[in-house]
Amino acid sequence: YRRIYDGLKSCALIISIEFLLFGSILVLFPTQLTSIMLNEAAVIELTRQYVPVCGMLICSLYALFVFRSACQGLGNTFIPMCSGVMEMVARVVTVTFFKESLGFYSIAVAEVAAWATACVINAVCFFVLMYRHTHSRTRQHHSNFRNRFRFIQRFSGFSPSK
């Protein structure tokens, strides 16, 4: 399981670099990015408001991808599926509570809140799974050692009390 942690560290480095590169582009140049793909001024204006908010926390989306894949790789597919449902719930709840105070920004905040919610769920699941796997291996190793020692005792006649 050491290589899983090593892979997680590598992914954290990649996430950091991508966040600094792409996140800063999304925050600093939203109008230029949206005008490349869109023509209508009203749509560009709305997208110009949306893109920087997502750019500020796009690292949570990157981390979500890593933790979700790691959980699935460790054999748990239920929690990543549930986190997808919780993403939807987070979007609905965020927009419902913040639509009056934030207006259109509540949609962007809901997107980021959904990413962060699912990321936290998958990260907690990942670390719990890793804890269980590493500690169950340790217990299994100790129990295998005790069984071997008992086998040696039985057939060799060796007893520590003699």
N, C-alpha and C. Protein backbone atom coordinates (compact mmCIF):
# COMPACT_ATOMS: atom_id res chain seq x y z
N TYR A 1 0.81 -1.21 0.00
CA TYR A 1 0.00 0.00 0.00
C TYR A 1 0.85 1.27 0.00
N ARG A 2 2.14 1.09 0.15
CA ARG A 2 3.05 2.23 0.13
C ARG A 2 2.99 2.91 -1.24
N ARG A 3 2.90 2.12 -2.30
CA ARG A 3 2.89 2.74 -3.64
C ARG A 3 1.60 3.50 -3.89
N ILE A 4 0.51 3.13 -3.21
CA ILE A 4 -0.73 3.90 -3.34
C ILE A 4 -0.54 5.29 -2.75
N TYR A 5 0.10 5.34 -1.56
CA TYR A 5 0.39 6.64 -0.96
C TYR A 5 1.37 7.44 -1.82
N ASP A 6 2.35 6.76 -2.40
CA ASP A 6 3.29 7.45 -3.28
C ASP A 6 2.56 8.02 -4.51
N GLY A 7 1.64 7.25 -5.05
CA GLY A 7 0.83 7.73 -6.17
C GLY A 7 -0.03 8.92 -5.79
N LEU A 8 -0.55 8.88 -4.58
CA LEU A 8 -1.36 10.00 -4.09
C LEU A 8 -0.51 11.27 -3.96
N LYS A 9 0.72 11.12 -3.50
CA LYS A 9 1.63 12.27 -3.40
C LYS A 9 1.94 12.83 -4.79
N SER A 10 2.16 11.94 -5.75
CA SER A 10 2.42 12.39 -7.12
C SER A 10 1.22 13.13 -7.69
N CYS A 11 0.05 12.60 -7.42
CA CYS A 11 -1.17 13.26 -7.89
C CYS A 11 -1.35 14.61 -7.23
N ALA A 12 -1.00 14.73 -5.96
CA ALA A 12 -1.10 16.02 -5.26
C ALA A 12 -0.18 17.05 -5.91
N LEU A 13 1.01 16.62 -6.32
CA LEU A 13 1.92 17.53 -7.01
C LEU A 13 1.34 17.97 -8.36
N ILE A 14 0.80 17.01 -9.10
CA ILE A 14 0.21 17.33 -10.40
C ILE A 14 -0.99 18.26 -10.23
N ILE A 15 -1.82 17.99 -9.21
CA ILE A 15 -2.99 18.84 -8.93
C ILE A 15 -2.53 20.26 -8.63
N SER A 16 -1.50 20.40 -7.84
CA SER A 16 -1.00 21.74 -7.47
C SER A 16 -0.52 22.51 -8.69
N ILE A 17 0.22 21.83 -9.54
CA ILE A 17 0.74 22.49 -10.75
C ILE A 17 -0.41 22.88 -11.68
N GLU A 18 -1.34 21.95 -11.90
CA GLU A 18 -2.47 22.26 -12.78
C GLU A 18 -3.34 23.36 -12.20
N PHE A 19 -3.53 23.35 -10.88
CA PHE A 19 -4.33 24.39 -10.25
C PHE A 19 -3.68 25.76 -10.45
N LEU A 20 -2.38 25.84 -10.24
CA LEU A 20 -1.70 27.12 -10.42
C LEU A 20 -1.78 27.58 -11.88
N LEU A 21 -1.65 26.66 -12.79
CA LEU A 21 -1.66 27.02 -14.21
C LEU A 21 -3.08 27.32 -14.70
N PHE A 22 -3.95 26.31 -14.64
CA PHE A 22 -5.29 26.47 -15.21
C PHE A 22 -6.21 27.32 -14.33
N GLY A 23 -6.08 27.18 -13.02
CA GLY A 23 -6.90 27.99 -12.13
C GLY A 23 -6.63 29.47 -12.30
N SER A 24 -5.35 29.82 -12.43
CA SER A 24 -5.01 31.23 -12.62
C SER A 24 -5.49 31.74 -13.98
N ILE A 25 -5.45 30.91 -14.99
CA ILE A 25 -5.96 31.32 -16.31
C ILE A 25 -7.47 31.55 -16.23
N LEU A 26 -8.18 30.66 -15.55
CA LEU A 26 -9.63 30.83 -15.43
C LEU A 26 -9.99 32.08 -14.62
N VAL A 27 -9.20 32.38 -13.61
CA VAL A 27 -9.50 33.55 -12.77
C VAL A 27 -9.08 34.85 -13.45
N LEU A 28 -7.95 34.86 -14.11
CA LEU A 28 -7.41 36.10 -14.67
C LEU A 28 -7.94 36.45 -16.06
N PHE A 29 -8.31 35.46 -16.84
CA PHE A 29 -8.72 35.72 -18.23
C PHE A 29 -10.08 35.12 -18.58
N PRO A 30 -11.11 35.33 -17.79
CA PRO A 30 -12.40 34.70 -18.10
C PRO A 30 -13.05 35.26 -19.37
N THR A 31 -12.92 36.55 -19.60
CA THR A 31 -13.56 37.15 -20.77
C THR A 31 -12.91 36.64 -22.05
N GLN A 32 -11.60 36.57 -22.06
CA GLN A 32 -10.90 36.10 -23.26
C GLN A 32 -11.24 34.63 -23.54
N LEU A 33 -11.31 33.82 -22.49
CA LEU A 33 -11.64 32.40 -22.67
C LEU A 33 -13.06 32.22 -23.21
N THR A 34 -13.99 32.94 -22.62
CA THR A 34 -15.38 32.77 -23.05
C THR A 34 -15.64 33.35 -24.43
N SER A 35 -14.94 34.42 -24.78
CA SER A 35 -15.16 35.01 -26.11
C SER A 35 -14.60 34.13 -27.22
N ILE A 36 -13.69 33.21 -26.89
CA ILE A 36 -13.18 32.27 -27.89
C ILE A 36 -14.30 31.32 -28.32
N MET A 37 -15.13 30.91 -27.37
CA MET A 37 -16.15 29.89 -27.64
C MET A 37 -17.54 30.45 -27.86
N LEU A 38 -17.80 31.65 -27.37
CA LEU A 38 -19.15 32.21 -27.42
C LEU A 38 -19.17 33.53 -28.18
N ASN A 39 -20.35 33.88 -28.71
CA ASN A 39 -20.48 35.12 -29.47
C ASN A 39 -21.41 36.12 -28.81
N GLU A 40 -22.44 35.65 -28.17
CA GLU A 40 -23.47 36.53 -27.63
C GLU A 40 -22.97 37.23 -26.36
N ALA A 41 -23.14 38.55 -26.31
CA ALA A 41 -22.59 39.37 -25.22
C ALA A 41 -23.19 39.00 -23.86
N ALA A 42 -24.48 38.73 -23.80
CA ALA A 42 -25.12 38.40 -22.52
C ALA A 42 -24.60 37.08 -21.97
N VAL A 43 -24.40 36.12 -22.83
CA VAL A 43 -23.89 34.81 -22.41
C VAL A 43 -22.43 34.94 -21.97
N ILE A 44 -21.65 35.74 -22.70
CA ILE A 44 -20.26 35.96 -22.31
C ILE A 44 -20.19 36.61 -20.94
N GLU A 45 -21.08 37.56 -20.66
CA GLU A 45 -21.08 38.23 -19.36
C GLU A 45 -21.41 37.25 -18.23
N LEU A 46 -22.39 36.39 -18.42
CA LEU A 46 -22.72 35.40 -17.39
C LEU A 46 -21.58 34.40 -17.19
N THR A 47 -21.00 33.97 -18.28
CA THR A 47 -19.90 33.03 -18.19
C THR A 47 -18.67 33.68 -17.56
N ARG A 48 -18.47 34.96 -17.81
CA ARG A 48 -17.37 35.69 -17.20
C ARG A 48 -17.50 35.73 -15.68
N GLN A 49 -18.72 35.70 -15.18
CA GLN A 49 -18.95 35.65 -13.73
C GLN A 49 -18.76 34.23 -13.19
N TYR A 50 -19.12 33.25 -13.98
CA TYR A 50 -19.11 31.85 -13.55
C TYR A 50 -17.70 31.25 -13.52
N VAL A 51 -16.93 31.50 -14.55
CA VAL A 51 -15.63 30.84 -14.73
C VAL A 51 -14.63 31.15 -13.60
N PRO A 52 -14.48 32.39 -13.15
CA PRO A 52 -13.49 32.63 -12.07
C PRO A 52 -13.83 31.92 -10.76
N VAL A 53 -15.10 31.82 -10.44
CA VAL A 53 -15.49 31.11 -9.21
C VAL A 53 -15.08 29.65 -9.31
N CYS A 54 -15.33 29.04 -10.44
CA CYS A 54 -14.92 27.64 -10.63
C CYS A 54 -13.40 27.51 -10.66
N GLY A 55 -12.73 28.49 -11.24
CA GLY A 55 -11.27 28.46 -11.31
C GLY A 55 -10.60 28.52 -9.95
N MET A 56 -11.25 29.22 -8.99
CA MET A 56 -10.65 29.35 -7.66
C MET A 56 -10.58 28.02 -6.92
N LEU A 57 -11.52 27.13 -7.18
CA LEU A 57 -11.53 25.85 -6.47
C LEU A 57 -11.54 24.65 -7.40
N ILE A 58 -10.96 24.80 -8.56
CA ILE A 58 -10.90 23.67 -9.49
C ILE A 58 -10.01 22.55 -8.94
N CYS A 59 -9.14 22.90 -7.98
CA CYS A 59 -8.30 21.86 -7.37
C CYS A 59 -9.15 20.82 -6.65
N SER A 60 -10.32 21.23 -6.13
CA SER A 60 -11.20 20.24 -5.49
C SER A 60 -11.77 19.26 -6.52
N LEU A 61 -11.97 19.72 -7.75
CA LEU A 61 -12.42 18.82 -8.81
C LEU A 61 -11.31 17.82 -9.16
N TYR A 62 -10.09 18.32 -9.27
CA TYR A 62 -8.96 17.42 -9.56
C TYR A 62 -8.80 16.39 -8.45
N ALA A 63 -8.87 16.83 -7.20
CA ALA A 63 -8.73 15.91 -6.07
C ALA A 63 -9.89 14.91 -6.04
N LEU A 64 -11.08 15.37 -6.41
CA LEU A 64 -12.23 14.47 -6.48
C LEU A 64 -11.96 13.33 -7.45
N PHE A 65 -11.42 13.63 -8.61
CA PHE A 65 -11.12 12.59 -9.59
C PHE A 65 -10.12 11.57 -9.03
N VAL A 66 -9.12 12.06 -8.33
CA VAL A 66 -8.10 11.18 -7.77
C VAL A 66 -8.68 10.29 -6.69
N PHE A 67 -9.39 10.89 -5.72
CA PHE A 67 -9.93 10.10 -4.61
C PHE A 67 -11.02 9.14 -5.07
N ARG A 68 -11.85 9.58 -6.01
CA ARG A 68 -12.91 8.69 -6.51
C ARG A 68 -12.30 7.47 -7.20
N SER A 69 -11.31 7.69 -8.03
CA SER A 69 -10.65 6.57 -8.71
C SER A 69 -9.92 5.67 -7.72
N ALA A 70 -9.30 6.26 -6.71
CA ALA A 70 -8.59 5.47 -5.70
C ALA A 70 -9.55 4.59 -4.91
N CYS A 71 -10.70 5.14 -4.54
CA CYS A 71 -11.69 4.34 -3.81
C CYS A 71 -12.18 3.18 -4.67
N GLN A 72 -12.44 3.46 -5.93
CA GLN A 72 -12.89 2.39 -6.82
C GLN A 72 -11.79 1.36 -7.01
N GLY A 73 -10.55 1.81 -7.08
CA GLY A 73 -9.43 0.89 -7.23
C GLY A 73 -9.22 0.02 -6.00
N LEU A 74 -9.61 0.52 -4.84
CA LEU A 74 -9.50 -0.27 -3.61
C LEU A 74 -10.72 -1.18 -3.41
N GLY A 75 -11.62 -1.19 -4.38
CA GLY A 75 -12.74 -2.13 -4.35
C GLY A 75 -14.04 -1.58 -3.82
N ASN A 76 -14.10 -0.30 -3.48
CA ASN A 76 -15.34 0.26 -2.98
C ASN A 76 -15.96 1.12 -4.08
N THR A 77 -17.03 0.63 -4.66
CA THR A 77 -17.70 1.39 -5.71
C THR A 77 -18.96 2.07 -5.20
N PHE A 78 -19.41 1.69 -4.02
CA PHE A 78 -20.66 2.24 -3.49
C PHE A 78 -20.48 3.69 -3.05
N ILE A 79 -19.44 3.99 -2.32
CA ILE A 79 -19.22 5.36 -1.82
C ILE A 79 -19.02 6.34 -2.98
N PRO A 80 -18.20 6.04 -3.98
CA PRO A 80 -18.11 6.97 -5.11
C PRO A 80 -19.46 7.20 -5.80
N MET A 81 -20.28 6.17 -5.89
CA MET A 81 -21.60 6.34 -6.49
C MET A 81 -22.45 7.26 -5.61
N CYS A 82 -22.41 7.04 -4.30
CA CYS A 82 -23.17 7.89 -3.38
C CYS A 82 -22.67 9.32 -3.40
N SER A 83 -21.38 9.51 -3.61
CA SER A 83 -20.85 10.87 -3.66
C SER A 83 -21.41 11.62 -4.88
N GLY A 84 -21.69 10.90 -5.95
CA GLY A 84 -22.34 11.53 -7.10
C GLY A 84 -23.73 12.02 -6.77
N VAL A 85 -24.46 11.24 -5.99
CA VAL A 85 -25.78 11.67 -5.53
C VAL A 85 -25.64 12.89 -4.61
N MET A 86 -24.64 12.85 -3.73
CA MET A 86 -24.43 13.98 -2.81
C MET A 86 -23.99 15.24 -3.55
N GLU A 87 -23.33 15.09 -4.69
CA GLU A 87 -23.00 16.25 -5.52
C GLU A 87 -24.29 16.95 -5.96
N MET A 88 -25.24 16.15 -6.44
CA MET A 88 -26.51 16.71 -6.89
C MET A 88 -27.23 17.40 -5.73
N VAL A 89 -27.25 16.74 -4.57
CA VAL A 89 -27.91 17.31 -3.39
C VAL A 89 -27.23 18.62 -3.00
N ALA A 90 -25.91 18.65 -3.02
CA ALA A 90 -25.18 19.87 -2.67
C ALA A 90 -25.50 21.01 -3.63
N ARG A 91 -25.62 20.70 -4.92
CA ARG A 91 -25.97 21.74 -5.89
C ARG A 91 -27.35 22.32 -5.60
N VAL A 92 -28.33 21.44 -5.37
CA VAL A 92 -29.70 21.89 -5.14
C VAL A 92 -29.78 22.71 -3.85
N VAL A 93 -29.16 22.21 -2.79
CA VAL A 93 -29.22 22.91 -1.50
C VAL A 93 -28.52 24.26 -1.58
N THR A 94 -27.36 24.31 -2.22
CA THR A 94 -26.63 25.57 -2.33
C THR A 94 -27.42 26.61 -3.11
N VAL A 95 -27.96 26.23 -4.24
CA VAL A 95 -28.73 27.19 -5.04
C VAL A 95 -29.98 27.61 -4.28
N THR A 96 -30.63 26.68 -3.60
CA THR A 96 -31.85 27.01 -2.86
C THR A 96 -31.57 28.03 -1.76
N PHE A 97 -30.48 27.85 -1.02
CA PHE A 97 -30.20 28.74 0.10
C PHE A 97 -29.57 30.06 -0.31
N PHE A 98 -28.84 30.08 -1.41
CA PHE A 98 -28.09 31.29 -1.76
C PHE A 98 -28.61 32.03 -2.99
N LYS A 99 -29.71 31.59 -3.57
CA LYS A 99 -30.17 32.27 -4.79
C LYS A 99 -30.60 33.70 -4.53
N GLU A 100 -31.17 33.98 -3.36
CA GLU A 100 -31.61 35.35 -3.06
C GLU A 100 -30.43 36.28 -2.80
N SER A 101 -29.44 35.80 -2.06
CA SER A 101 -28.33 36.68 -1.69
C SER A 101 -27.25 36.76 -2.77
N LEU A 102 -27.00 35.70 -3.49
CA LEU A 102 -25.91 35.70 -4.47
C LEU A 102 -26.39 35.82 -5.91
N GLY A 103 -27.64 35.51 -6.16
CA GLY A 103 -28.15 35.58 -7.52
C GLY A 103 -27.50 34.53 -8.41
N PHE A 104 -26.98 34.99 -9.57
CA PHE A 104 -26.37 34.07 -10.52
C PHE A 104 -25.13 33.39 -9.96
N TYR A 105 -24.41 34.08 -9.09
CA TYR A 105 -23.21 33.49 -8.49
C TYR A 105 -23.53 32.22 -7.71
N SER A 106 -24.76 32.07 -7.26
CA SER A 106 -25.12 30.86 -6.51
C SER A 106 -24.95 29.60 -7.36
N ILE A 107 -25.10 29.74 -8.67
CA ILE A 107 -24.91 28.58 -9.55
C ILE A 107 -23.44 28.17 -9.56
N ALA A 108 -22.55 29.14 -9.66
CA ALA A 108 -21.12 28.83 -9.64
C ALA A 108 -20.70 28.30 -8.28
N VAL A 109 -21.22 28.89 -7.21
CA VAL A 109 -20.90 28.42 -5.87
C VAL A 109 -21.44 27.00 -5.67
N ALA A 110 -22.60 26.72 -6.24
CA ALA A 110 -23.17 25.36 -6.13
C ALA A 110 -22.29 24.34 -6.82
N GLU A 111 -21.72 24.70 -7.93
CA GLU A 111 -20.83 23.78 -8.65
C GLU A 111 -19.61 23.46 -7.80
N VAL A 112 -19.00 24.48 -7.25
CA VAL A 112 -17.81 24.30 -6.42
C VAL A 112 -18.17 23.54 -5.14
N ALA A 113 -19.32 23.85 -4.55
CA ALA A 113 -19.76 23.14 -3.34
C ALA A 113 -19.98 21.66 -3.63
N ALA A 114 -20.50 21.34 -4.79
CA ALA A 114 -20.71 19.94 -5.17
C ALA A 114 -19.37 19.21 -5.29
N TRP A 115 -18.40 19.85 -5.93
CA TRP A 115 -17.08 19.24 -6.05
C TRP A 115 -16.46 19.00 -4.69
N ALA A 116 -16.53 20.02 -3.84
CA ALA A 116 -15.91 19.91 -2.52
C ALA A 116 -16.60 18.85 -1.67
N THR A 117 -17.92 18.79 -1.73
CA THR A 117 -18.66 17.78 -0.96
C THR A 117 -18.26 16.37 -1.37
N ALA A 118 -18.28 16.12 -2.67
CA ALA A 118 -17.93 14.79 -3.16
C ALA A 118 -16.46 14.48 -2.88
N CYS A 119 -15.60 15.48 -2.96
CA CYS A 119 -14.18 15.27 -2.68
C CYS A 119 -13.97 14.86 -1.23
N VAL A 120 -14.63 15.53 -0.32
CA VAL A 120 -14.50 15.19 1.11
C VAL A 120 -15.01 13.77 1.37
N ILE A 121 -16.15 13.43 0.80
CA ILE A 121 -16.72 12.09 0.99
C ILE A 121 -15.74 11.02 0.49
N ASN A 122 -15.21 11.22 -0.72
CA ASN A 122 -14.29 10.23 -1.29
C ASN A 122 -12.96 10.20 -0.57
N ALA A 123 -12.47 11.35 -0.11
CA ALA A 123 -11.20 11.39 0.61
C ALA A 123 -11.32 10.64 1.94
N VAL A 124 -12.41 10.88 2.67
CA VAL A 124 -12.62 10.17 3.93
C VAL A 124 -12.72 8.67 3.68
N CYS A 125 -13.46 8.29 2.65
CA CYS A 125 -13.59 6.87 2.30
C CYS A 125 -12.23 6.28 1.96
N PHE A 126 -11.42 7.00 1.19
CA PHE A 126 -10.10 6.51 0.81
C PHE A 126 -9.23 6.27 2.03
N PHE A 127 -9.17 7.24 2.93
CA PHE A 127 -8.30 7.09 4.10
C PHE A 127 -8.81 6.01 5.05
N VAL A 128 -10.12 5.85 5.16
CA VAL A 128 -10.66 4.76 5.98
C VAL A 128 -10.30 3.41 5.36
N LEU A 129 -10.46 3.29 4.04
CA LEU A 129 -10.10 2.04 3.36
C LEU A 129 -8.62 1.73 3.51
N MET A 130 -7.79 2.74 3.37
CA MET A 130 -6.35 2.52 3.52
C MET A 130 -6.01 2.12 4.95
N TYR A 131 -6.65 2.74 5.92
CA TYR A 131 -6.42 2.39 7.31
C TYR A 131 -6.82 0.93 7.56
N ARG A 132 -7.98 0.55 7.06
CA ARG A 132 -8.44 -0.83 7.24
C ARG A 132 -7.51 -1.82 6.57
N HIS A 133 -7.09 -1.50 5.34
CA HIS A 133 -6.22 -2.43 4.61
C HIS A 133 -4.87 -2.57 5.30
N THR A 134 -4.28 -1.46 5.71
CA THR A 134 -2.95 -1.55 6.32
C THR A 134 -3.01 -2.20 7.68
N HIS A 135 -4.06 -1.93 8.45
CA HIS A 135 -4.13 -2.52 9.78
C HIS A 135 -4.60 -3.97 9.74
N SER A 136 -5.43 -4.32 8.78
CA SER A 136 -5.84 -5.73 8.69
C SER A 136 -4.66 -6.58 8.23
N ARG A 137 -3.80 -6.03 7.39
CA ARG A 137 -2.60 -6.78 6.97
C ARG A 137 -1.68 -6.99 8.16
N THR A 138 -1.55 -5.99 9.01
CA THR A 138 -0.69 -6.12 10.18
C THR A 138 -1.24 -7.19 11.11
N ARG A 139 -2.55 -7.15 11.37
CA ARG A 139 -3.16 -8.17 12.23
C ARG A 139 -3.03 -9.54 11.60
N GLN A 140 -3.22 -9.62 10.28
CA GLN A 140 -3.11 -10.90 9.60
C GLN A 140 -1.67 -11.41 9.69
N HIS A 141 -0.70 -10.52 9.54
CA HIS A 141 0.70 -10.91 9.63
C HIS A 141 1.01 -11.47 11.02
N HIS A 142 0.53 -10.78 12.06
CA HIS A 142 0.77 -11.26 13.42
C HIS A 142 0.09 -12.59 13.68
N SER A 143 -1.14 -12.74 13.17
CA SER A 143 -1.83 -14.01 13.40
C SER A 143 -1.13 -15.13 12.62
N ASN A 144 -0.62 -14.85 11.42
CA ASN A 144 0.14 -15.86 10.68
C ASN A 144 1.42 -16.24 11.44
N PHE A 145 2.08 -15.26 12.03
CA PHE A 145 3.27 -15.52 12.82
C PHE A 145 2.95 -16.42 14.01
N ARG A 146 1.84 -16.11 14.72
CA ARG A 146 1.44 -16.94 15.86
C ARG A 146 1.10 -18.35 15.43
N ASN A 147 0.43 -18.50 14.30
CA ASN A 147 0.09 -19.84 13.81
C ASN A 147 1.35 -20.63 13.45
N ARG A 148 2.32 -19.97 12.84
CA ARG A 148 3.57 -20.66 12.52
C ARG A 148 4.30 -21.08 13.79
N PHE A 149 4.28 -20.19 14.79
CA PHE A 149 4.94 -20.50 16.05
C PHE A 149 4.26 -21.69 16.73
N ARG A 150 2.93 -21.72 16.69
CA ARG A 150 2.19 -22.86 17.26
C ARG A 150 2.50 -24.15 16.52
N PHE A 151 2.62 -24.07 15.19
CA PHE A 151 2.95 -25.24 14.39
C PHE A 151 4.33 -25.78 14.78
N ILE A 152 5.28 -24.86 14.94
CA ILE A 152 6.64 -25.27 15.34
C ILE A 152 6.61 -25.88 16.73
N GLN A 153 5.84 -25.27 17.65
CA GLN A 153 5.74 -25.81 19.00
C GLN A 153 5.18 -27.23 18.98
N ARG A 154 4.14 -27.43 18.22
CA ARG A 154 3.44 -28.71 18.20
C ARG A 154 4.35 -29.81 17.70
N PHE A 155 5.09 -29.56 16.63
CA PHE A 155 5.86 -30.64 16.01
C PHE A 155 7.30 -30.76 16.52
N SER A 156 7.78 -29.74 17.18
CA SER A 156 9.15 -29.83 17.67
C SER A 156 9.22 -30.20 19.15
N GLY A 157 8.09 -30.07 19.82
CA GLY A 157 8.08 -30.36 21.24
C GLY A 157 8.60 -29.19 22.06
N PHE A 158 8.90 -28.06 21.40
CA PHE A 158 9.40 -26.89 22.11
C PHE A 158 8.26 -26.20 22.82
N SER A 159 8.48 -25.83 24.05
CA SER A 159 7.49 -25.07 24.80
C SER A 159 8.22 -24.03 25.63
N PRO A 160 7.80 -22.78 25.58
CA PRO A 160 8.51 -21.75 26.33
C PRO A 160 8.45 -21.96 27.83
N SER A 161 7.50 -22.74 28.35
CA SER A 161 7.37 -22.92 29.80
C SER A 161 8.34 -23.95 30.33
N LYS A 162 8.98 -24.76 29.49
CA LYS A 162 9.91 -25.81 29.94
C LYS A 162 11.23 -25.24 30.35
